[in-house]
Each structure stands twice: as C-alpha cells, then as structure tokens.
Short mmCIF file of C-alpha atoms in Angstrom, two decimals:
data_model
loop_
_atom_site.label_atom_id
_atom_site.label_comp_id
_atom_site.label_asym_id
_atom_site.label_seq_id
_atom_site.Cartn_x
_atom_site.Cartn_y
_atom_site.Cartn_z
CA UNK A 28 20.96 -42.26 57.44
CA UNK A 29 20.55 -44.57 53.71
CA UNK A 30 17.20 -43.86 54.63
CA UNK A 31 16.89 -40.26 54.46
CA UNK A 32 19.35 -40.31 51.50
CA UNK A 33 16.79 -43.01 49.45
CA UNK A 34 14.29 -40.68 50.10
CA UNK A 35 15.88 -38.29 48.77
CA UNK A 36 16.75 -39.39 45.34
CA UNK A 37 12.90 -40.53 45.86
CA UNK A 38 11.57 -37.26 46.25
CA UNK A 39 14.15 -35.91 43.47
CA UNK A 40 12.73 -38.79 41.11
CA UNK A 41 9.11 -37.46 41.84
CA UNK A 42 10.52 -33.41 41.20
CA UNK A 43 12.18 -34.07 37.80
CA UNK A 44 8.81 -36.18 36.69
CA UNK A 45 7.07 -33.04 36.85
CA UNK A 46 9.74 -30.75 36.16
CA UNK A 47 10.87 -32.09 32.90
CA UNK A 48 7.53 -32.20 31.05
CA UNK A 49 6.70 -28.96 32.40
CA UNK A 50 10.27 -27.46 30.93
CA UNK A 51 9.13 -29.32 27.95
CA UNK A 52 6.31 -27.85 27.61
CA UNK A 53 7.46 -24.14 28.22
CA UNK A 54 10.25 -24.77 25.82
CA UNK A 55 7.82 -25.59 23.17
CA UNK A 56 5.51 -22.56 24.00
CA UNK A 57 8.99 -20.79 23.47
CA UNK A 58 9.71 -22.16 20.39
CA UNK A 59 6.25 -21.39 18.97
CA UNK A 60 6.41 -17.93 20.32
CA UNK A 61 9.50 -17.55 18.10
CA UNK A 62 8.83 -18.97 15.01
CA UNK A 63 5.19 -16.99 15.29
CA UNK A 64 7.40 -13.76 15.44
CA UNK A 65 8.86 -14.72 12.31
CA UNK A 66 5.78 -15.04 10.11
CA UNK A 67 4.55 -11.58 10.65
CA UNK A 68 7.78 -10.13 8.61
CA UNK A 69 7.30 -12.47 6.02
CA UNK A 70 3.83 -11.94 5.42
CA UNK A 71 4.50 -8.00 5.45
CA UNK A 72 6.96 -8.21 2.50
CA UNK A 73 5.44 -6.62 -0.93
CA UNK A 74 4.51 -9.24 -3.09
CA UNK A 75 5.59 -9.00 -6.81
CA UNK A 76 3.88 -6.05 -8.88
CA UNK A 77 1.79 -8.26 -11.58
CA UNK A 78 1.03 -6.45 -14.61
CA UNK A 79 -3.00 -6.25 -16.01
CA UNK A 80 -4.35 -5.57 -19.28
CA UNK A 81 -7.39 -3.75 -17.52
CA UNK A 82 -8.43 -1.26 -14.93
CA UNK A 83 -11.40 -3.81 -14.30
CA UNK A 84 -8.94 -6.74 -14.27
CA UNK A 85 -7.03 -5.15 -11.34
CA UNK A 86 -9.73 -4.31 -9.22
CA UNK A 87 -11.07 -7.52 -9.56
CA UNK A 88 -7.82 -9.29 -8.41
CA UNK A 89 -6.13 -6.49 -5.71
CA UNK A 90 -10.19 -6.23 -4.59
CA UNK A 91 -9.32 -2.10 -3.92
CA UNK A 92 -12.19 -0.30 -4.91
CA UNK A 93 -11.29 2.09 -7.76
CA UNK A 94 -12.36 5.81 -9.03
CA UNK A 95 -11.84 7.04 -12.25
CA UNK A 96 -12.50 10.55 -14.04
CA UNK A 97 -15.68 10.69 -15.76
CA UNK A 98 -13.53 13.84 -17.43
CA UNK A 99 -10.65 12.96 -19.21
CA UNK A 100 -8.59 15.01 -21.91
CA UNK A 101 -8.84 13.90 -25.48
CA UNK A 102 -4.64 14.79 -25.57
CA UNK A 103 -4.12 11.52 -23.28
CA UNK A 104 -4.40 7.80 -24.69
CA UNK A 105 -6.90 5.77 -23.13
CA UNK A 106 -6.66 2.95 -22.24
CA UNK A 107 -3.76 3.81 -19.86
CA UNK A 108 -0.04 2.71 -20.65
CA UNK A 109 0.43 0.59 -17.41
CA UNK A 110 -2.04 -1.35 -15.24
CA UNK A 111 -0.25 -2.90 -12.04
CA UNK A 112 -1.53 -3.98 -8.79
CA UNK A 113 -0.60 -6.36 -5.85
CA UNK A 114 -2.24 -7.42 -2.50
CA UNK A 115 0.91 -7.57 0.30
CA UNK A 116 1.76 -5.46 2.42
CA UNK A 117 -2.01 -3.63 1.45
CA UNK A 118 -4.14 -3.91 -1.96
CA UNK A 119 -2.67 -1.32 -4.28
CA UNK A 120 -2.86 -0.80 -7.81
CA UNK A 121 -1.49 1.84 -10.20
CA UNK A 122 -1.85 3.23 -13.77
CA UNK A 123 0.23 5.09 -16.07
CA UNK A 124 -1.38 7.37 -18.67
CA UNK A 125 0.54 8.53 -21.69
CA UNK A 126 0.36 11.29 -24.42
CA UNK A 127 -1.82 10.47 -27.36
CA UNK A 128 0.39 11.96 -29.71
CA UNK A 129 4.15 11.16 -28.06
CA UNK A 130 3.42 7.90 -25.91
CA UNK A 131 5.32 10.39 -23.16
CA UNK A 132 3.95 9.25 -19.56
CA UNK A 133 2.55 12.29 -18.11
CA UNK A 134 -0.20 10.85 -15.76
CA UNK A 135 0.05 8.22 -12.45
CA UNK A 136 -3.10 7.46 -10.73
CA UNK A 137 -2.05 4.78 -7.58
CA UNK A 138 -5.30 3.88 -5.62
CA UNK A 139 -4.76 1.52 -2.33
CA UNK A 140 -6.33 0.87 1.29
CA UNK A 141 -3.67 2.57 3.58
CA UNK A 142 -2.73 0.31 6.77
CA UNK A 143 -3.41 2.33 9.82
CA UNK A 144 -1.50 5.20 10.56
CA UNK A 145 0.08 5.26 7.43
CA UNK A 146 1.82 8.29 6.39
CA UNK A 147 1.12 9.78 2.97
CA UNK A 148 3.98 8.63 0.62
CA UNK A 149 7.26 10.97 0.75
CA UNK A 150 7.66 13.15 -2.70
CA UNK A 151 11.03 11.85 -4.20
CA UNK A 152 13.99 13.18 -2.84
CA UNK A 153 15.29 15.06 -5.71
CA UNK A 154 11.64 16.95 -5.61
CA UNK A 155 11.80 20.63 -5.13
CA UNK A 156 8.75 22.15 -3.72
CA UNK A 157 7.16 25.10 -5.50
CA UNK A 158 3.78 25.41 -3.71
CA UNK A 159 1.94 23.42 -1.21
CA UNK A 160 -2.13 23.48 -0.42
CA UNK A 161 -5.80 21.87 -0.45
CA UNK A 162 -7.97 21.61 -2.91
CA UNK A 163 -11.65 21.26 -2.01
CA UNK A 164 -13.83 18.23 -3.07
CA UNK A 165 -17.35 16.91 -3.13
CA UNK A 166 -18.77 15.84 0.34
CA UNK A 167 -16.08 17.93 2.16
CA UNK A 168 -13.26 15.58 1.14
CA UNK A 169 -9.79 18.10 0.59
CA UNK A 170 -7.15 16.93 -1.27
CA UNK A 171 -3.76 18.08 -0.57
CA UNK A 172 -1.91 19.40 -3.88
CA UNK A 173 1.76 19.87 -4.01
CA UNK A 174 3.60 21.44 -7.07
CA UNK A 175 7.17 20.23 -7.35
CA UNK A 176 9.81 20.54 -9.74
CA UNK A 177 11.85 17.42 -10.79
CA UNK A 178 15.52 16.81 -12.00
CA UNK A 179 14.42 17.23 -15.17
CA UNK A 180 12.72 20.70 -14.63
CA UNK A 181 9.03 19.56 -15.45
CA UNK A 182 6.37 20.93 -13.40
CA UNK A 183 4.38 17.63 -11.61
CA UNK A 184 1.31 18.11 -9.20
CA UNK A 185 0.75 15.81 -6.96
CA UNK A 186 -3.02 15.16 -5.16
CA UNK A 187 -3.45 12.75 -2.82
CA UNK A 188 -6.63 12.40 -0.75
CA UNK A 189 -9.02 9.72 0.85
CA UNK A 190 -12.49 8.35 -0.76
CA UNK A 191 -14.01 6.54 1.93
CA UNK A 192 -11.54 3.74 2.88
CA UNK A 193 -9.10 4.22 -0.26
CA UNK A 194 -6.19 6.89 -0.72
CA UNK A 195 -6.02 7.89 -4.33
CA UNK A 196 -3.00 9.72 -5.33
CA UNK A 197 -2.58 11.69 -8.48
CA UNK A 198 0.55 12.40 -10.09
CA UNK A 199 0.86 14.76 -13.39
CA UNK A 200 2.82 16.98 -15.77
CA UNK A 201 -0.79 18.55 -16.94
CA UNK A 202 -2.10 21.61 -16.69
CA UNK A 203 -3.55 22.13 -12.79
CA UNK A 204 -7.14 23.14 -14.45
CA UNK A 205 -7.24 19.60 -16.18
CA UNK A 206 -6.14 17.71 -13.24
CA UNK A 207 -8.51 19.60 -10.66
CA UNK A 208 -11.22 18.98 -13.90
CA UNK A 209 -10.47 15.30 -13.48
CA UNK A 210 -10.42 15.02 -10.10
CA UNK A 211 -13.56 16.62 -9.27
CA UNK A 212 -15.09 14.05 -11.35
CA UNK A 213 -14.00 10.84 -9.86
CA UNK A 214 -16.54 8.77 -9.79
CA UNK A 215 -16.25 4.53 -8.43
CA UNK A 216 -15.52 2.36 -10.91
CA UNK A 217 -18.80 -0.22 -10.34
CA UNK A 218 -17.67 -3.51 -8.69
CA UNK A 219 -17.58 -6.79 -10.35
#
C-alpha cells in the first residue's frame, strides 16, 4: 500500500509539471487578450483638433485629399477664417469661411475619409427641416441637400456627398444658387 500511495504523489508530481506551465501559459495568452482589447478604444479616441494656417498645410498633415471651388463669391474672405484638421478616429479637416465685409461665418466646408459604414453626420438637434433632396453632380455623383432652419432663424443648406474615397460636406447661410455654383465646381486640390 506506501507503494501505490508514492506513486501517486509521483504521478501527481509529473501532472502539475505539465499542468502549471501550461496554466501559465494560457493565463498569459489571457492577459494579452485583455490588454489587446484595451488598445483598440484608445486608439479610436479623436485626437486634438490642431489649428493650420493653410488649406495646403492641412492636407499635407491629415493626408485627406481635398476639393475646393474653382467658383467662389467675391462677398466671402479668402483665405478662410479657420483651418483645422486631425488624423484619429479618421483624417478630417475643416474650414470656416467668413463675410468679407462683417467677418460673420457663413460657410463650413469639412472634408474626411468616412470609416466603413459610417452614417452621414446627424443635423443638430435644434435643426428644423424645411426641405430635403439631391442635387445632381458631375460623373453621376448626387449630393444630398437639406435646408434647415436654426435657433436663430437663419436659413443653412447643408450638402454632403462622396468624391471618390472622401465625404465632403457643405454647410452655408448663402444663397442655394451660389452654393450649387460652388459645388459644381469642386475641383482636387493637387497633392503635395
């Protein structure tokens, strides 16, 4: 019988020298697979908006491929305003365009490459629809143009649409002859 028991705590000897390493192991796989499903959140957060004194300085550093009007009323101050961009969670960049004569913002242009499946971004929430529908662009491209009154009564169109891989959004309190004038002119800003 102290046989049978010695070869017992043998054969137990021999069972925890493989099963320790072997819960070592799958508790490090463990611990790997949980600190891996911690990076993707982090790396998803929106970086800080940096500011740019250029168009051409933003697309250089957020890399998205821009499109500007070739038309563009003598009323508005060019250079824009407001150049920002950023990279995380996708390559975005934005500019503000003001009147010449009041320095009153009355143009947003926000260019970025969507992530897949995106939705198109939500009008804001004290918006109240006056008329929704497409506008039709070069190379079969429609753009889809919603009039919408703010709080503060002003008439704003909004066009959003894709050119090739980028959305481009355009956001006004112009006339809807300019803007459709400026859109159908949009032309890519040449790469650097």
């Amino acid at each position: 019988m102290g046989k049978r028991v010695w070869l017992r705590r043998q054969d137990l000897k021999e069972v925890f020298k493989t099963v320790i390493p072997l819960a070592a192991v799958l508790g490090l796989i463990a611990l790997g697979l949980r600190i891996l499903n911690l990076v993707p959140p982090y790396l998803a957060q929106e970086e800080p908006m940096q500011t740019y004194a250029t168009v051409e300085e933003a697309h250089r550093s957020t890399g998205v491929p821009v499109y500007l009007p070739a038309y563009f009323p003598d009323y508005l101050r060019w250079p824009p305003e407001e150049v920002r961009g950023w990279t995380r969670p996708q390559p975005k960049l934005s500019v503000a365009v003001v009147l010449r004569e009041s320095g009153q913002p009355v143009l947003w242009l926000e260019e970025w490459l969507p992530l897949p499946g995106e939705p198109p971004p939500e009008l804001p929430k004290t918006a109240q629809v006056v008329e929704r529908g497409t506008l039709a662009l070069q190379e079969g491209v429609d753009a889809e143009v919603v009039a919408y009154r703010g709080t503060d009564t002003q008439l704003y169109y909004r066009l959003l649409w894709y050119q090739g891989e980028v959305r481009i959004m355009l956001t006004a309190a112009l006339p809807y002859e300019e803007l459709v004038r400026m859109v159908q002119s949009m032309h890519p800003l040449p790469s650097y």
